[in-house]
């Protein structure tokens, strides 16, 4: 998420992660939308990130998109 996302993608590519498994987003909300498009009902998502990156906003979108059944704690 954000400007640092490109550096994380480069590191993942360098470590051998297939490009089709990688994505970056400019905002936490955009990141959540990417996750929602790539997951199916029953999938489990671990949201890990900094408060400075406002990842709680991504969690809110994920919970709303998943019927509000998730937890941000």
Short mmCIF file of N, CA, C and O in Angstrom, two decimals:
data_model
loop_
_atom_site.label_atom_id
_atom_site.label_comp_id
_atom_site.label_asym_id
_atom_site.label_seq_id
_atom_site.Cartn_x
_atom_site.Cartn_y
_atom_site.Cartn_z
N UNK A 1 0.85 -1.18 0.00
CA UNK A 1 0.00 0.00 0.00
C UNK A 1 0.89 1.23 0.00
O UNK A 1 1.88 1.29 0.73
N UNK A 2 0.51 2.17 -0.82
CA UNK A 2 1.22 3.44 -0.84
C UNK A 2 2.52 3.39 -1.61
O UNK A 2 2.78 2.47 -2.39
N UNK A 3 3.34 4.40 -1.37
CA UNK A 3 4.59 4.54 -2.12
C UNK A 3 5.56 3.40 -1.87
O UNK A 3 6.35 3.05 -2.74
N UNK A 4 5.55 2.81 -0.70
CA UNK A 4 6.48 1.72 -0.38
C UNK A 4 6.09 0.42 -1.06
O UNK A 4 6.89 -0.52 -1.12
N UNK A 5 4.89 0.34 -1.59
CA UNK A 5 4.42 -0.91 -2.20
C UNK A 5 5.33 -1.43 -3.29
O UNK A 5 5.55 -2.64 -3.41
N UNK A 6 5.88 -0.53 -4.09
CA UNK A 6 6.76 -0.96 -5.18
C UNK A 6 8.00 -1.67 -4.68
O UNK A 6 8.46 -2.65 -5.28
N UNK A 7 8.55 -1.19 -3.57
CA UNK A 7 9.74 -1.83 -3.00
C UNK A 7 9.42 -3.24 -2.51
O UNK A 7 10.21 -4.16 -2.68
N UNK A 8 8.24 -3.40 -1.90
CA UNK A 8 7.84 -4.74 -1.44
C UNK A 8 7.63 -5.68 -2.62
O UNK A 8 8.01 -6.85 -2.57
N UNK A 9 7.05 -5.17 -3.70
CA UNK A 9 6.86 -6.00 -4.89
C UNK A 9 8.20 -6.43 -5.46
O UNK A 9 8.38 -7.59 -5.83
N UNK A 10 9.14 -5.50 -5.54
CA UNK A 10 10.47 -5.82 -6.08
C UNK A 10 11.15 -6.90 -5.24
O UNK A 10 11.75 -7.83 -5.78
N UNK A 11 11.05 -6.78 -3.93
CA UNK A 11 11.64 -7.79 -3.05
C UNK A 11 10.99 -9.15 -3.22
O UNK A 11 11.68 -10.18 -3.24
N UNK A 12 9.68 -9.17 -3.36
CA UNK A 12 8.97 -10.43 -3.55
C UNK A 12 9.36 -11.07 -4.88
O UNK A 12 9.58 -12.29 -4.95
N UNK A 13 9.45 -10.26 -5.92
CA UNK A 13 9.89 -10.79 -7.23
C UNK A 13 11.29 -11.35 -7.13
O UNK A 13 11.58 -12.43 -7.66
N UNK A 14 12.20 -10.61 -6.48
CA UNK A 14 13.59 -11.06 -6.34
C UNK A 14 13.68 -12.37 -5.56
O UNK A 14 14.58 -13.17 -5.80
N UNK A 15 12.73 -12.59 -4.66
CA UNK A 15 12.72 -13.82 -3.87
C UNK A 15 12.03 -14.97 -4.60
O UNK A 15 11.95 -16.08 -4.07
N UNK A 16 11.53 -14.71 -5.82
CA UNK A 16 10.93 -15.78 -6.62
C UNK A 16 9.42 -15.84 -6.63
O UNK A 16 8.84 -16.77 -7.20
N UNK A 17 8.73 -14.88 -6.04
CA UNK A 17 7.27 -14.87 -6.05
C UNK A 17 6.78 -14.62 -7.48
O UNK A 17 7.24 -13.67 -8.12
N UNK A 18 5.88 -15.43 -7.99
CA UNK A 18 5.36 -15.22 -9.35
C UNK A 18 4.61 -13.88 -9.45
O UNK A 18 3.85 -13.51 -8.56
N UNK A 19 4.85 -13.16 -10.52
CA UNK A 19 4.25 -11.85 -10.73
C UNK A 19 2.74 -11.84 -10.65
O UNK A 19 2.16 -10.88 -10.15
N UNK A 20 2.09 -12.91 -11.10
CA UNK A 20 0.63 -12.93 -11.08
C UNK A 20 0.08 -13.03 -9.65
O UNK A 20 -1.11 -12.81 -9.42
N UNK A 21 0.94 -13.32 -8.69
CA UNK A 21 0.52 -13.40 -7.29
C UNK A 21 0.71 -12.08 -6.55
O UNK A 21 0.39 -11.97 -5.38
N UNK A 22 1.27 -11.07 -7.24
CA UNK A 22 1.63 -9.80 -6.61
C UNK A 22 0.70 -8.68 -7.05
O UNK A 22 0.21 -8.68 -8.18
N UNK A 23 0.48 -7.73 -6.17
CA UNK A 23 -0.31 -6.54 -6.50
C UNK A 23 0.05 -5.44 -5.52
O UNK A 23 0.41 -5.71 -4.37
N UNK A 24 -0.06 -4.22 -5.98
CA UNK A 24 0.14 -3.06 -5.12
C UNK A 24 -1.06 -2.15 -5.30
O UNK A 24 -1.73 -2.18 -6.33
N UNK A 25 -1.32 -1.34 -4.29
CA UNK A 25 -2.46 -0.44 -4.34
C UNK A 25 -2.06 0.90 -3.72
O UNK A 25 -1.27 0.94 -2.77
N UNK A 26 -2.63 1.98 -4.23
CA UNK A 26 -2.29 3.30 -3.69
C UNK A 26 -2.88 3.60 -2.32
O UNK A 26 -2.33 4.39 -1.56
N UNK A 27 -4.01 2.98 -1.99
CA UNK A 27 -4.68 3.25 -0.71
C UNK A 27 -5.08 1.94 -0.04
O UNK A 27 -5.21 0.90 -0.71
N UNK A 28 -5.31 1.97 1.27
CA UNK A 28 -5.78 0.77 1.95
C UNK A 28 -7.11 0.26 1.38
O UNK A 28 -7.32 -0.94 1.25
N UNK A 29 -7.98 1.18 1.03
CA UNK A 29 -9.28 0.78 0.47
C UNK A 29 -9.10 0.06 -0.86
O UNK A 29 -9.76 -0.95 -1.13
N UNK A 30 -8.18 0.57 -1.69
CA UNK A 30 -7.91 -0.09 -2.97
C UNK A 30 -7.30 -1.48 -2.74
O UNK A 30 -7.61 -2.43 -3.46
N UNK A 31 -6.44 -1.59 -1.74
CA UNK A 31 -5.85 -2.89 -1.41
C UNK A 31 -6.93 -3.89 -1.00
O UNK A 31 -6.91 -5.05 -1.42
N UNK A 32 -7.87 -3.43 -0.20
CA UNK A 32 -8.97 -4.32 0.22
C UNK A 32 -9.79 -4.77 -0.97
O UNK A 32 -10.17 -5.95 -1.06
N UNK A 33 -10.04 -3.87 -1.91
CA UNK A 33 -10.80 -4.25 -3.10
C UNK A 33 -10.04 -5.29 -3.92
O UNK A 33 -10.65 -6.23 -4.46
N UNK A 34 -8.72 -5.17 -4.00
CA UNK A 34 -7.91 -6.19 -4.68
C UNK A 34 -8.07 -7.54 -4.00
O UNK A 34 -8.24 -8.57 -4.67
N UNK A 35 -8.02 -7.55 -2.68
CA UNK A 35 -8.17 -8.80 -1.92
C UNK A 35 -9.55 -9.39 -2.16
O UNK A 35 -9.70 -10.59 -2.40
N UNK A 36 -10.57 -8.56 -2.12
CA UNK A 36 -11.94 -9.06 -2.33
C UNK A 36 -12.11 -9.67 -3.72
O UNK A 36 -12.82 -10.67 -3.87
N UNK A 37 -11.45 -9.12 -4.72
CA UNK A 37 -11.55 -9.67 -6.07
C UNK A 37 -10.81 -10.99 -6.20
O UNK A 37 -11.13 -11.80 -7.07
N UNK A 38 -9.80 -11.20 -5.36
CA UNK A 38 -8.95 -12.40 -5.48
C UNK A 38 -9.34 -13.52 -4.52
O UNK A 38 -8.73 -14.59 -4.54
N UNK A 39 -10.31 -13.31 -3.67
CA UNK A 39 -10.69 -14.33 -2.71
C UNK A 39 -12.10 -14.83 -2.98
O UNK A 39 -12.86 -14.23 -3.73
N UNK A 40 -12.41 -15.96 -2.36
CA UNK A 40 -13.73 -16.57 -2.48
C UNK A 40 -14.32 -16.74 -1.10
O UNK A 40 -13.60 -16.74 -0.10
N UNK A 41 -15.63 -16.93 -1.02
CA UNK A 41 -16.24 -17.21 0.29
C UNK A 41 -15.54 -18.39 0.95
O UNK A 41 -15.24 -19.39 0.31
N UNK A 42 -15.26 -18.25 2.22
CA UNK A 42 -14.59 -19.30 2.97
C UNK A 42 -13.08 -19.09 3.08
O UNK A 42 -12.44 -19.72 3.91
N UNK A 43 -12.50 -18.25 2.22
CA UNK A 43 -11.08 -17.95 2.32
C UNK A 43 -10.80 -17.17 3.60
O UNK A 43 -11.67 -16.46 4.11
N UNK A 44 -9.61 -17.30 4.11
CA UNK A 44 -9.18 -16.58 5.31
C UNK A 44 -8.11 -15.58 4.90
O UNK A 44 -7.20 -15.92 4.15
N UNK A 45 -8.25 -14.36 5.38
CA UNK A 45 -7.29 -13.30 5.03
C UNK A 45 -6.65 -12.79 6.32
O UNK A 45 -7.35 -12.44 7.27
N UNK A 46 -5.32 -12.76 6.34
CA UNK A 46 -4.57 -12.15 7.44
C UNK A 46 -4.20 -10.75 7.00
O UNK A 46 -3.52 -10.57 6.00
N UNK A 47 -4.69 -9.76 7.72
CA UNK A 47 -4.37 -8.36 7.42
C UNK A 47 -3.26 -7.92 8.35
O UNK A 47 -3.44 -7.84 9.56
N UNK A 48 -2.09 -7.67 7.79
CA UNK A 48 -0.92 -7.27 8.56
C UNK A 48 -0.38 -5.99 7.97
O UNK A 48 -0.14 -5.90 6.79
N UNK A 49 -0.24 -4.99 8.79
CA UNK A 49 0.31 -3.73 8.31
C UNK A 49 0.42 -2.73 9.43
O UNK A 49 0.02 -3.00 10.57
N UNK A 50 0.94 -1.60 9.09
CA UNK A 50 1.18 -0.59 10.12
C UNK A 50 -0.02 0.33 10.30
O UNK A 50 -0.82 0.52 9.39
N UNK A 51 -0.11 0.90 11.49
CA UNK A 51 -1.14 1.91 11.74
C UNK A 51 -0.86 3.14 10.88
O UNK A 51 -1.77 3.82 10.45
N UNK A 52 0.42 3.41 10.63
CA UNK A 52 0.79 4.55 9.80
C UNK A 52 0.27 4.41 8.38
O UNK A 52 0.00 5.41 7.72
N UNK A 53 0.14 3.19 7.91
CA UNK A 53 -0.40 2.94 6.57
C UNK A 53 -1.93 2.87 6.60
O UNK A 53 -2.56 2.66 5.57
N UNK A 54 -2.52 3.02 7.79
CA UNK A 54 -3.98 3.02 7.95
C UNK A 54 -4.62 1.72 7.49
O UNK A 54 -5.68 1.72 6.87
N UNK A 55 -3.97 0.60 7.81
CA UNK A 55 -4.49 -0.69 7.38
C UNK A 55 -5.84 -1.02 8.02
O UNK A 55 -6.58 -1.85 7.50
N UNK A 56 -6.18 -0.34 9.12
CA UNK A 56 -7.50 -0.57 9.70
C UNK A 56 -8.61 -0.19 8.72
O UNK A 56 -9.70 -0.73 8.76
N UNK A 57 -8.30 0.74 7.80
CA UNK A 57 -9.28 1.11 6.77
C UNK A 57 -9.48 -0.04 5.80
O UNK A 57 -10.60 -0.30 5.35
N UNK A 58 -8.41 -0.76 5.47
CA UNK A 58 -8.53 -1.93 4.61
C UNK A 58 -9.36 -3.00 5.31
O UNK A 58 -10.23 -3.63 4.69
N UNK A 59 -9.10 -3.22 6.59
CA UNK A 59 -9.85 -4.23 7.34
C UNK A 59 -11.34 -3.88 7.35
O UNK A 59 -12.19 -4.75 7.20
N UNK A 60 -11.67 -2.60 7.52
CA UNK A 60 -13.09 -2.19 7.52
C UNK A 60 -13.74 -2.54 6.19
O UNK A 60 -14.88 -3.03 6.17
N UNK A 61 -13.06 -2.29 5.09
CA UNK A 61 -13.61 -2.62 3.77
C UNK A 61 -13.76 -4.13 3.63
O UNK A 61 -14.78 -4.63 3.12
N UNK A 62 -12.74 -4.89 4.06
CA UNK A 62 -12.82 -6.33 3.96
C UNK A 62 -13.98 -6.89 4.77
O UNK A 62 -14.71 -7.76 4.32
N UNK A 63 -14.16 -6.37 5.98
CA UNK A 63 -15.27 -6.83 6.81
C UNK A 63 -16.61 -6.50 6.19
O UNK A 63 -17.52 -7.33 6.20
N UNK A 64 -16.75 -5.33 5.64
CA UNK A 64 -18.01 -4.96 4.99
C UNK A 64 -18.26 -5.80 3.75
O UNK A 64 -19.37 -6.25 3.51
N UNK A 65 -17.21 -6.08 2.97
CA UNK A 65 -17.34 -6.88 1.76
C UNK A 65 -17.60 -8.34 2.07
O UNK A 65 -18.13 -9.07 1.25
N UNK A 66 -17.21 -8.76 3.25
CA UNK A 66 -17.40 -10.15 3.66
C UNK A 66 -18.61 -10.33 4.53
O UNK A 66 -18.70 -11.26 5.29
N UNK A 67 -19.54 -9.40 4.47
CA UNK A 67 -20.76 -9.50 5.26
C UNK A 67 -20.58 -9.01 6.68
O UNK A 67 -21.42 -9.26 7.53
N UNK A 68 -19.45 -8.33 6.95
CA UNK A 68 -19.24 -7.78 8.30
C UNK A 68 -18.92 -8.83 9.35
O UNK A 68 -19.02 -8.57 10.53
N UNK A 69 -18.53 -10.04 8.93
CA UNK A 69 -18.28 -11.12 9.88
C UNK A 69 -16.85 -11.15 10.39
O UNK A 69 -16.55 -11.91 11.27
N UNK A 70 -15.98 -10.32 9.82
CA UNK A 70 -14.58 -10.34 10.22
C UNK A 70 -14.36 -9.55 11.48
O UNK A 70 -15.26 -8.98 12.06
N UNK A 71 -13.10 -9.54 11.90
CA UNK A 71 -12.71 -8.82 13.10
C UNK A 71 -11.42 -8.09 12.84
O UNK A 71 -10.51 -8.63 12.20
N UNK A 72 -11.31 -6.86 13.33
CA UNK A 72 -10.08 -6.10 13.14
C UNK A 72 -9.14 -6.23 14.32
O UNK A 72 -8.17 -5.55 14.42
N UNK A 73 -9.42 -7.11 15.24
CA UNK A 73 -8.52 -7.27 16.40
C UNK A 73 -7.72 -8.54 16.30
O UNK A 73 -7.94 -9.38 15.53
#
